[in-house]
Amino acid sequence: MKESNFKIAALVVVLSLALLVAVEAIWAVQTYRNMRSSYELQIESILEEAAWQYATPSINDNSPINIGNIARFDALVSEGLRTSGLTTEYRVEVLSTTDTEPVVLMAMGNIEPESSVITAEKPIFPLILRLTVSDPHNSILGDMRRILILQLISVAVLIFAFLYLLHTLFRAKEIERIRRDLTHNITHELKTPIAAAQAATEALHTMPNIANDPTSRNEYINISLGELRRLSSMVEEILRTSTEEFSTAELRIEECNVESIVHEVCSSLNLRYSTREITWNIDIDDGCAVVADGFHIRGIISAVVDNAIKYSDDRPMINIGAMTRNGNTYIIIEDQGIGIPNSERKRIFDKFYRITKGDKYSTSGYGLGLFYVQSIVRRHHGSISVESTLGKGSRFTIKLPRYGW
Ligand code: ADP
C-alpha cells in the first residue's frame, strides 16, 4: 500500500471513530435533555391540574379560596404524581402575593428546601401555589442506564474493530517495508561477491600477463573461489533461515557435544571474518552435552556468535560458556559490542526485525537469525534470553533441557 493511501486510510479510521463517539455523546445529551424537559412538563401539568381542582370550589360558590386547606392541595398533588407514575419526594407551598415579595403562608411535604430540586409555580390570585420535587437527574440516568451501557459496549466493540483494522494496516505496512529492505539487503549482499568473482575471472580471461603468471593466476583463482564460497554460504544461510522448514521438519535427535560444536563454529567464523581480530574466551564444562538436533544446535550457536561478531567493533571479544545445571544445559554467548536498547529486546526475535539506525542498517543482515534461533530453541522445549547494556555489550543465554527428548 502506498504511504499516502495508508495515511488516508488511517485518517479515515480515526475520523470515523471520533465521529461515532461524538454522535453517541450528542445523542446521550439530547436524550437526557428531552427526558428532563418532559419530566418538568409533567410536573407543571400535575400542578396545573391540582391548582385547578384546588380552586374549583371557590369558582363554583364564588367564595374566596380556602387558603387554610393545604392538606387538600397536598392530596391533589399526591394523586397527580401517583397517576403519572412519578415516585418523587415533594413539597407543596401556598404563598401570598399581597406583599411586595411572595410570603410562604403554609407548607407541607418531605423535601428539604435546600436539596437539589425543581420547582413549578401556579399563580391563583391572590395566592401562588408552588410544587417542589426532587431533581430528576439520578432517576433519568437510572432510566437511561441500560441503553447507555449497551451503547458503550457497541461503541467499545466498534472502537476495538477499528483499532484492530488500523493495527492490521500498520502491520501490513511494516511487512511491506521489511520485504523491501530484505530484497534490498539480499541483493546488495549478493552483488558484492558476485562482482568480485566476476572481476577476478574476467582478469584471468582477458589479461594474458595474469593468466600466464602462475603466482598471479593462483591469486586470482583464490579470490574467485573465496568469493564463490562466501556466496554459497550466504545463500545457504538465507535458505536455512528464510524457509520455514525448520519449524516443521522432523528433528534428528542425537547426543551433541557442546564443546566440539562451539569449536567448529568458532573455526568457521574465524575463516569468514578473517579480517577481524577476534578474541575467543571459551569456558565449557567437561562433557557438557545436550540431546538435540545437532545440525540446528550448530546453526543456532553459529547465528548468535555471528551476531556477537557483527555487532562488535573490528576486534571483537567473545566469551562462550556452557554448563549443565539441574537437567538443563545453558549456553552463554557474550560480546562487548554495541548492545541492544531495552525497548528492542523482545522484538529482535521477531521475523525480519532489525534495529534501525535512522533509516539505514549499518550492519548487513536479514533479521532472520534470532527468529530462527528462537524457533529452534522452542522446538527443543528450551528458551533464550538476552541481557544487554547499550554501548557495552550483550549476553545471550540459551537454555535447553538436557534430555528434552
Ligand atoms: P540480523 O543480524 O540479520 O539483522 P538477527 O535476527 O540475527 O538479524 O538479529 C536481529 C537484530 O538484533 C539485529 O538486526 C541487531 O540489531 C540485533 N542484535 C542481535 N544480536 C546482537 C548483538 N549481539 N549485539 C547487538 N545487537 C544485536
Tab-separated table of C-alpha atoms and ligand atoms in Angstrom:
chain	number	residue	atom	x	y	z
A	1	MET	CA	0.000	0.000	0.000
A	2	LYS	CA	1.272	3.468	-0.892
A	3	GLU	CA	2.344	5.697	2.016
A	4	SER	CA	-0.238	8.368	1.081
A	5	ASN	CA	-3.057	5.770	0.795
A	6	PHE	CA	-2.104	4.376	4.147
A	7	LYS	CA	-2.192	7.810	5.757
A	8	ILE	CA	-5.602	8.494	4.222
A	9	ALA	CA	-6.950	5.133	5.433
A	10	ALA	CA	-5.598	5.735	8.961
A	11	LEU	CA	-7.078	9.254	8.977
A	12	VAL	CA	-10.468	7.964	7.811
A	13	VAL	CA	-10.473	5.342	10.552
A	14	VAL	CA	-9.570	7.875	13.260
A	15	LEU	CA	-12.110	10.414	11.966
A	16	SER	CA	-14.869	7.781	11.803
A	17	LEU	CA	-14.123	6.811	15.384
A	18	ALA	CA	-14.206	10.420	16.542
A	19	LEU	CA	-17.465	10.969	14.631
A	20	LEU	CA	-19.030	7.882	16.114
A	21	VAL	CA	-18.107	8.899	19.653
A	22	ALA	CA	-19.356	12.458	19.029
A	23	VAL	CA	-22.701	11.226	17.611
A	24	GLU	CA	-23.205	8.904	20.566
A	25	ALA	CA	-22.352	11.659	23.052
A	26	ILE	CA	-24.705	14.142	21.348
A	27	TRP	CA	-27.454	11.515	21.294
A	28	ALA	CA	-26.994	10.809	25.030
A	29	VAL	CA	-27.062	14.517	25.962
A	30	GLN	CA	-30.091	15.157	23.758
A	31	THR	CA	-31.997	12.192	25.207
A	32	TYR	CA	-31.188	13.355	28.719
A	33	ARG	CA	-32.439	16.877	27.951
A	34	ASN	CA	-35.635	15.563	26.355
A	35	MET	CA	-36.367	13.320	29.328
A	36	ARG	CA	-35.707	16.172	31.716
A	37	SER	CA	-37.922	18.657	29.927
A	38	SER	CA	-40.690	16.059	29.592
A	39	TYR	CA	-40.404	15.482	33.362
A	40	GLU	CA	-40.658	19.213	34.014
A	41	LEU	CA	-43.694	19.441	31.741
A	42	GLN	CA	-45.302	16.560	33.639
A	43	ILE	CA	-44.702	18.338	36.964
A	44	GLU	CA	-46.157	21.566	35.594
A	45	SER	CA	-49.219	19.768	34.295
A	46	ILE	CA	-49.726	17.958	37.637
A	47	LEU	CA	-49.517	21.321	39.397
A	48	GLU	CA	-51.896	22.876	36.882
A	49	GLU	CA	-54.441	20.102	37.372
A	50	ALA	CA	-54.089	20.190	41.174
A	51	ALA	CA	-54.388	24.009	41.233
A	52	TRP	CA	-57.475	23.874	39.040
A	53	GLN	CA	-59.199	21.386	41.349
A	54	TYR	CA	-57.977	23.229	44.431
A	55	ALA	CA	-59.608	26.431	43.206
A	56	THR	CA	-62.786	24.833	41.770
A	57	PRO	CA	-64.997	25.030	44.924
A	58	SER	CA	-64.285	28.783	45.157
A	59	ILE	CA	-65.105	29.303	41.482
A	60	ASN	CA	-68.390	27.410	41.893
A	61	ASP	CA	-69.707	29.105	45.030
A	62	ASN	CA	-67.974	32.472	44.389
A	63	SER	CA	-66.403	32.334	47.827
A	64	PRO	CA	-62.716	33.243	48.377
A	65	ILE	CA	-60.186	30.406	48.030
A	66	ASN	CA	-59.869	28.406	51.207
A	67	ILE	CA	-56.251	29.110	51.858
A	68	GLY	CA	-56.265	27.110	55.045
A	69	ASN	CA	-56.740	23.795	53.253
A	70	ILE	CA	-53.163	22.893	52.292
A	71	ALA	CA	-53.909	19.241	53.046
A	72	ARG	CA	-56.297	19.236	50.092
A	73	PHE	CA	-53.653	20.751	47.797
A	74	ASP	CA	-51.224	18.134	49.062
A	75	ALA	CA	-53.708	15.323	48.404
A	76	LEU	CA	-54.379	16.593	44.875
A	77	VAL	CA	-50.652	16.767	44.057
A	78	SER	CA	-50.026	13.351	45.575
A	79	GLU	CA	-52.834	11.876	43.487
A	80	GLY	CA	-51.465	13.597	40.346
A	81	LEU	CA	-47.970	12.226	40.926
A	82	ARG	CA	-49.336	8.729	41.593
A	83	THR	CA	-51.440	8.629	38.420
A	84	SER	CA	-48.475	9.886	36.368
A	85	GLY	CA	-46.360	7.091	37.812
A	86	LEU	CA	-43.832	9.503	39.399
A	87	THR	CA	-42.333	8.468	42.695
A	88	THR	CA	-40.548	11.533	43.975
A	89	GLU	CA	-40.398	13.348	47.236
A	90	TYR	CA	-42.175	16.658	47.038
A	91	ARG	CA	-43.245	19.737	48.922
A	92	VAL	CA	-46.317	21.927	48.399
A	93	GLU	CA	-46.462	25.558	49.471
A	94	VAL	CA	-49.077	28.263	49.420
A	95	LEU	CA	-47.650	31.776	49.059
A	96	SER	CA	-49.409	35.100	49.424
A	97	THR	CA	-48.736	37.808	46.847
A	98	THR	CA	-50.293	40.667	48.783
A	99	ASP	CA	-46.872	41.836	49.998
A	100	THR	CA	-44.193	43.037	47.570
A	101	GLU	CA	-42.322	39.761	47.971
A	102	PRO	CA	-44.339	36.472	47.986
A	103	VAL	CA	-44.547	35.078	51.515
A	104	VAL	CA	-44.952	31.376	52.297
A	105	LEU	CA	-48.175	31.006	54.236
A	106	MET	CA	-48.227	27.248	54.546
A	107	ALA	CA	-46.047	24.362	53.502
A	108	MET	CA	-46.315	20.607	53.547
A	109	GLY	CA	-44.081	17.810	52.290
A	110	ASN	CA	-40.978	15.788	52.917
A	111	ILE	CA	-38.400	17.542	50.751
A	112	GLU	CA	-35.778	19.826	52.187
A	113	PRO	CA	-35.984	23.329	50.647
A	114	GLU	CA	-32.195	23.421	50.102
A	115	SER	CA	-31.864	19.962	48.480
A	116	SER	CA	-31.458	19.504	44.755
A	117	VAL	CA	-34.896	20.295	43.362
A	118	ILE	CA	-37.012	21.614	40.528
A	119	THR	CA	-39.893	23.934	41.225
A	120	ALA	CA	-43.151	24.841	39.435
A	121	GLU	CA	-45.452	27.685	40.423
A	122	LYS	CA	-49.056	28.481	39.599
A	123	PRO	CA	-50.457	31.912	40.484
A	124	ILE	CA	-54.131	31.921	41.528
A	125	PHE	CA	-54.679	35.457	42.690
A	126	PRO	CA	-54.049	36.391	45.484
A	127	LEU	CA	-52.057	33.203	46.018
A	128	ILE	CA	-49.232	31.316	44.385
A	129	LEU	CA	-49.290	27.519	44.564
A	130	ARG	CA	-45.849	26.066	44.459
A	131	LEU	CA	-44.779	22.456	43.891
A	132	THR	CA	-41.187	21.416	44.513
A	133	VAL	CA	-39.912	17.957	43.574
A	134	SER	CA	-36.527	16.248	43.758
A	135	ASP	CA	-34.212	16.850	40.847
A	136	PRO	CA	-34.826	14.015	38.347
A	137	HIS	CA	-31.132	13.821	37.344
A	138	ASN	CA	-30.398	10.476	39.010
A	139	SER	CA	-33.665	8.869	38.055
A	140	ILE	CA	-33.230	9.918	34.391
A	141	LEU	CA	-29.712	8.499	34.395
A	142	GLY	CA	-31.102	5.334	36.007
A	143	ASP	CA	-33.681	5.035	33.208
A	144	MET	CA	-31.018	5.624	30.563
A	145	ARG	CA	-28.505	3.292	32.197
A	146	ARG	CA	-29.346	0.124	30.300
A	147	ILE	CA	-29.366	1.769	26.917
A	148	LEU	CA	-26.204	3.737	27.794
A	149	ILE	CA	-24.408	0.544	28.783
A	150	LEU	CA	-25.474	-1.148	25.546
A	151	GLN	CA	-24.277	1.847	23.587
A	152	LEU	CA	-20.980	1.966	25.429
A	153	ILE	CA	-20.465	-1.720	24.677
A	154	SER	CA	-21.277	-1.286	20.984
A	155	VAL	CA	-19.013	1.780	20.754
A	156	ALA	CA	-16.235	-0.153	22.522
A	157	VAL	CA	-16.662	-3.077	20.103
A	158	LEU	CA	-16.570	-0.713	17.141
A	159	ILE	CA	-13.510	1.099	18.501
A	160	PHE	CA	-11.808	-2.246	19.034
A	161	ALA	CA	-12.695	-3.332	15.490
A	162	PHE	CA	-11.430	-0.059	14.050
A	163	LEU	CA	-8.216	-0.195	16.073
A	164	TYR	CA	-7.687	-3.790	15.010
A	165	LEU	CA	-8.145	-2.680	11.413
A	166	LEU	CA	-5.635	0.094	11.969
A	167	HIS	CA	-3.206	-2.330	13.605
A	168	THR	CA	-3.583	-4.692	10.628
A	169	LEU	CA	-2.904	-1.814	8.263
A	170	PHE	CA	0.206	-0.823	10.244
A	171	ARG	CA	1.379	-4.435	10.297
A	172	ALA	CA	0.824	-4.757	6.543
A	173	LYS	CA	2.833	-1.584	6.036
A	174	GLU	CA	5.622	-2.836	8.315
A	175	ILE	CA	5.746	-6.168	6.449
A	176	GLU	CA	5.868	-4.284	3.171
A	177	ARG	CA	8.804	-2.188	4.441
A	178	ILE	CA	10.580	-5.267	5.800
A	179	ARG	CA	10.081	-7.098	2.490
A	180	ARG	CA	11.540	-4.128	0.603
A	181	ASP	CA	14.524	-3.911	2.968
A	182	LEU	CA	15.102	-7.645	2.780
A	183	THR	CA	15.136	-7.658	-1.003
A	184	HIS	CA	17.439	-4.648	-0.958
A	185	ASN	CA	19.753	-6.279	1.609
A	186	ILE	CA	19.933	-9.624	-0.123
A	187	THR	CA	20.556	-8.039	-3.490
A	188	HIS	CA	23.208	-5.762	-2.038
A	189	GLU	CA	24.989	-8.574	-0.193
A	190	LEU	CA	24.929	-10.989	-3.105
A	191	LYS	CA	26.142	-8.376	-5.553
A	192	THR	CA	29.476	-7.790	-3.789
A	193	PRO	CA	30.916	-11.352	-4.026
A	194	ILE	CA	29.430	-11.830	-7.498
A	195	ALA	CA	31.137	-8.652	-8.709
A	196	ALA	CA	34.471	-9.644	-7.112
A	197	ALA	CA	34.400	-13.195	-8.560
A	198	GLN	CA	33.383	-11.804	-11.947
A	199	ALA	CA	36.196	-9.244	-11.942
A	200	ALA	CA	38.809	-11.874	-10.986
A	201	THR	CA	37.579	-14.332	-13.666
A	202	GLU	CA	37.461	-11.620	-16.313
A	203	ALA	CA	41.004	-10.569	-15.450
A	204	LEU	CA	42.157	-14.159	-15.925
A	205	HIS	CA	40.290	-14.335	-19.184
A	206	THR	CA	41.334	-11.035	-20.726
A	207	MET	CA	44.791	-10.341	-19.284
A	208	PRO	CA	47.377	-12.799	-20.603
A	209	ASN	CA	50.084	-11.462	-18.244
A	210	ILE	CA	47.942	-12.584	-15.259
A	211	ALA	CA	46.807	-15.847	-16.836
A	212	ASN	CA	50.382	-16.765	-17.802
A	213	ASP	CA	51.982	-15.890	-14.482
A	214	PRO	CA	51.389	-18.851	-12.093
A	215	THR	CA	51.507	-16.680	-8.925
A	216	SER	CA	49.018	-14.098	-10.213
A	217	ARG	CA	46.841	-16.795	-11.714
A	218	ASN	CA	46.647	-18.624	-8.360
A	219	GLU	CA	45.940	-15.391	-6.550
A	220	TYR	CA	43.039	-14.528	-8.888
A	221	ILE	CA	41.660	-18.063	-8.810
A	222	ASN	CA	41.773	-17.982	-4.993
A	223	ILE	CA	39.946	-14.628	-4.928
A	224	SER	CA	37.307	-16.044	-7.221
A	225	LEU	CA	36.994	-19.253	-5.198
A	226	GLY	CA	36.824	-17.366	-1.887
A	227	GLU	CA	34.063	-15.094	-3.172
A	228	LEU	CA	32.101	-18.030	-4.580
A	229	ARG	CA	32.392	-19.812	-1.216
A	230	ARG	CA	31.187	-16.677	0.530
A	231	LEU	CA	28.294	-16.507	-1.896
A	232	SER	CA	27.457	-20.137	-1.329
A	233	SER	CA	27.476	-19.800	2.477
A	234	MET	CA	25.294	-16.676	2.229
A	235	VAL	CA	22.764	-18.447	0.020
A	236	GLU	CA	22.845	-21.425	2.385
A	237	GLU	CA	22.181	-19.146	5.349
A	238	ILE	CA	19.292	-17.394	3.615
A	239	LEU	CA	17.761	-20.717	2.662
A	240	ARG	CA	18.304	-22.170	6.129
A	241	THR	CA	16.669	-19.292	7.935
A	242	SER	CA	14.109	-17.977	5.486
A	243	THR	CA	12.412	-21.208	4.501
A	244	GLU	CA	10.092	-22.117	7.326
A	245	GLU	CA	11.039	-25.781	7.077
A	246	PHE	CA	12.951	-25.623	10.327
A	247	SER	CA	9.736	-25.012	12.231
A	248	THR	CA	8.050	-28.162	10.951
A	249	ALA	CA	10.729	-30.526	9.593
A	250	GLU	CA	11.439	-33.559	11.704
A	251	LEU	CA	14.321	-33.112	14.153
A	252	ARG	CA	17.184	-35.587	14.090
A	253	ILE	CA	17.837	-36.079	17.756
A	254	GLU	CA	21.295	-37.170	18.848
A	255	GLU	CA	23.764	-36.646	21.675
A	256	CYS	CA	25.574	-33.398	20.853
A	257	ASN	CA	28.831	-32.446	22.483
A	258	VAL	CA	28.580	-28.702	23.043
A	259	GLU	CA	32.336	-28.124	23.232
A	260	SER	CA	33.070	-29.648	19.836
A	261	ILE	CA	30.163	-27.788	18.228
A	262	VAL	CA	31.388	-24.483	19.681
A	263	HIS	CA	34.929	-25.110	18.395
A	264	GLU	CA	33.620	-25.973	14.928
A	265	VAL	CA	31.515	-22.797	14.883
A	266	CYS	CA	34.433	-20.630	16.003
A	267	SER	CA	36.798	-22.014	13.356
A	268	SER	CA	34.227	-21.491	10.633
A	269	LEU	CA	33.559	-17.917	11.794
A	270	ASN	CA	37.299	-17.259	12.061
A	271	LEU	CA	37.512	-18.073	8.362
A	272	ARG	CA	34.501	-15.966	7.473
A	273	TYR	CA	35.760	-12.977	9.461
A	274	SER	CA	39.435	-13.344	8.564
A	275	THR	CA	39.867	-9.565	8.562
A	276	ARG	CA	38.622	-9.155	12.142
A	277	GLU	CA	40.855	-9.820	15.118
A	278	ILE	CA	38.570	-11.992	17.197
A	279	THR	CA	39.486	-12.923	20.770
A	280	TRP	CA	37.723	-16.069	21.955
A	281	ASN	CA	37.273	-16.946	25.636
A	282	ILE	CA	35.734	-20.378	25.767
A	283	ASP	CA	34.805	-21.997	29.064
A	284	ILE	CA	32.767	-25.159	28.687
A	285	ASP	CA	32.209	-27.780	31.394
A	286	ASP	CA	33.812	-31.142	30.609
A	287	GLY	CA	31.402	-33.462	28.838
A	288	CYS	CA	28.727	-30.776	28.529
A	289	ALA	CA	26.214	-32.219	26.087
A	290	VAL	CA	22.649	-31.917	25.001
A	291	VAL	CA	20.301	-34.407	23.395
A	292	ALA	CA	19.023	-32.438	20.397
A	293	ASP	CA	19.200	-31.935	16.636
A	294	GLY	CA	22.953	-31.434	16.076
A	295	PHE	CA	22.558	-29.590	12.760
A	296	HIS	CA	20.266	-26.991	14.253
A	297	ILE	CA	22.198	-26.680	17.537
A	298	ARG	CA	25.221	-25.812	15.454
A	299	GLY	CA	23.026	-23.400	13.444
A	300	ILE	CA	21.716	-21.523	16.473
A	301	ILE	CA	25.104	-21.223	18.188
A	302	SER	CA	26.544	-20.030	14.889
A	303	ALA	CA	23.774	-17.428	14.461
A	304	VAL	CA	24.214	-15.960	17.961
A	305	VAL	CA	28.035	-15.941	17.790
A	306	ASP	CA	27.867	-14.455	14.275
A	307	ASN	CA	25.771	-11.601	15.672
A	308	ALA	CA	28.212	-11.162	18.561
A	309	ILE	CA	30.948	-10.564	15.994
A	310	LYS	CA	28.832	-8.495	13.597
A	311	TYR	CA	27.657	-6.110	16.296
A	312	SER	CA	31.128	-5.566	17.798
A	313	ASP	CA	33.972	-3.378	16.606
A	314	ASP	CA	36.895	-4.636	14.486
A	315	ARG	CA	38.433	-6.515	17.413
A	316	PRO	CA	35.534	-8.470	18.896
A	317	MET	CA	35.954	-10.071	22.290
A	318	ILE	CA	33.629	-13.068	22.505
A	319	ASN	CA	33.029	-15.169	25.623
A	320	ILE	CA	31.318	-18.518	25.215
A	321	GLY	CA	30.377	-20.621	28.215
A	322	ALA	CA	28.357	-23.811	28.598
A	323	MET	CA	27.306	-25.856	31.610
A	324	THR	CA	24.665	-28.301	32.750
A	325	ARG	CA	22.640	-27.480	35.884
A	326	ASN	CA	19.553	-29.282	37.200
A	327	GLY	CA	18.952	-31.168	33.989
A	328	ASN	CA	19.299	-28.097	31.780
A	329	THR	CA	22.177	-27.141	29.517
A	330	TYR	CA	22.999	-23.431	29.397
A	331	ILE	CA	24.971	-21.948	26.517
A	332	ILE	CA	26.035	-18.361	27.149
A	333	ILE	CA	27.399	-16.104	24.422
A	334	GLU	CA	28.690	-12.705	25.478
A	335	ASP	CA	30.119	-9.819	23.489
A	336	GLN	CA	31.349	-6.320	24.197
A	337	GLY	CA	29.655	-4.812	21.186
A	338	ILE	CA	27.115	-2.087	20.576
A	339	GLY	CA	24.442	-3.537	22.882
A	340	ILE	CA	20.678	-3.592	22.419
A	341	PRO	CA	18.284	-0.897	23.669
A	342	ASN	CA	15.822	-2.099	26.322
A	343	SER	CA	12.843	-1.271	24.125
A	344	GLU	CA	14.063	-3.595	21.357
A	345	ARG	CA	14.992	-6.614	23.438
A	346	LYS	CA	11.806	-8.547	22.794
A	347	ARG	CA	11.374	-7.538	19.171
A	348	ILE	CA	14.803	-8.718	17.968
A	349	PHE	CA	13.393	-12.263	17.951
A	350	ASP	CA	10.619	-11.284	15.521
A	351	LYS	CA	10.881	-12.451	11.950
A	352	PHE	CA	12.696	-9.900	9.736
A	353	TYR	CA	13.099	-7.480	12.660
A	354	ARG	CA	16.284	-5.415	12.618
A	355	ILE	CA	17.233	-2.486	14.790
A	356	THR	CA	17.451	0.528	12.555
A	357	LYS	CA	19.878	3.368	12.924
A	358	GLY	CA	17.944	6.220	11.455
A	359	ASP	CA	16.775	4.829	8.157
A	360	LYS	CA	19.847	2.785	7.244
A	361	TYR	CA	21.100	-0.508	8.571
A	362	SER	CA	24.716	-0.142	9.451
A	363	THR	CA	25.408	-3.894	9.514
A	364	SER	CA	24.207	-6.271	6.864
A	365	GLY	CA	21.677	-8.982	7.725
A	366	TYR	CA	18.147	-10.135	7.085
A	367	GLY	CA	16.571	-10.040	10.543
A	368	LEU	CA	16.104	-13.792	10.422
A	369	GLY	CA	18.928	-15.115	12.622
A	370	LEU	CA	17.342	-14.690	16.043
A	371	PHE	CA	13.905	-15.679	14.736
A	372	TYR	CA	15.468	-18.947	13.583
A	373	VAL	CA	17.296	-19.358	16.925
A	374	GLN	CA	14.130	-18.825	18.951
A	375	SER	CA	12.095	-21.195	16.787
A	376	ILE	CA	14.666	-23.976	17.137
A	377	VAL	CA	15.105	-23.412	20.886
A	378	ARG	CA	11.326	-23.591	21.360
A	379	ARG	CA	11.112	-26.764	19.327
A	380	HIS	CA	13.581	-28.239	21.814
A	381	HIS	CA	11.390	-27.013	24.725
A	382	GLY	CA	14.070	-24.536	25.749
A	383	SER	CA	14.275	-20.762	25.960
A	384	ILE	CA	16.558	-17.881	25.002
A	385	SER	CA	17.054	-14.685	26.953
A	386	VAL	CA	19.179	-11.590	26.484
A	387	GLU	CA	20.732	-9.089	28.847
A	388	SER	CA	22.398	-6.061	27.372
A	389	THR	CA	23.857	-2.675	28.165
A	390	LEU	CA	23.814	-0.169	25.357
A	391	GLY	CA	27.355	0.559	24.226
A	392	LYS	CA	28.842	-2.129	26.494
A	393	GLY	CA	27.669	-5.442	25.079
A	394	SER	CA	25.137	-8.238	25.154
A	395	ARG	CA	24.794	-11.624	26.726
A	396	PHE	CA	22.538	-14.283	25.192
A	397	THR	CA	21.640	-17.333	27.287
A	398	ILE	CA	20.221	-20.387	25.571
A	399	LYS	CA	18.632	-22.891	27.924
A	400	LEU	CA	17.975	-26.383	26.610
A	401	PRO	CA	16.655	-29.309	28.624
A	402	ARG	CA	19.476	-31.834	28.791
A	403	TYR	CA	17.064	-34.638	27.971
A	404	GLY	CA	14.184	-32.784	26.314
A	405	TRP	CA	13.611	-35.800	24.048
B	1	ADP	P1	20.341	-9.731	11.583
B	1	ADP	O1	21.556	-9.813	12.426
B	1	ADP	O2	20.453	-10.467	10.330
B	1	ADP	O3	19.863	-8.330	11.396
B	1	ADP	P2	19.022	-11.173	13.721
B	1	ADP	O4	17.654	-11.755	13.773
B	1	ADP	O5	20.149	-12.082	13.933
B	1	ADP	O6	19.115	-10.445	12.338
B	1	ADP	O7	19.098	-10.005	14.789
B	1	ADP	C1	18.065	-9.050	14.862
B	1	ADP	C2	18.611	-7.711	15.340
B	1	ADP	O8	19.015	-7.831	16.700
B	1	ADP	C3	19.819	-7.278	14.600
B	1	ADP	O9	19.476	-6.520	13.458
B	1	ADP	C4	20.581	-6.427	15.615
B	1	ADP	O10	20.118	-5.097	15.562
B	1	ADP	C5	20.165	-7.019	16.953
B	1	ADP	N1	21.222	-7.881	17.538
B	1	ADP	C6	21.280	-9.223	17.502
B	1	ADP	N2	22.368	-9.666	18.168
B	1	ADP	C7	23.005	-8.574	18.649
B	1	ADP	C8	24.209	-8.369	19.422
B	1	ADP	N3	24.961	-9.382	19.855
B	1	ADP	N4	24.528	-7.079	19.727
B	1	ADP	C9	23.769	-6.046	19.319
B	1	ADP	N5	22.635	-6.168	18.586
B	1	ADP	C10	22.262	-7.426	18.251
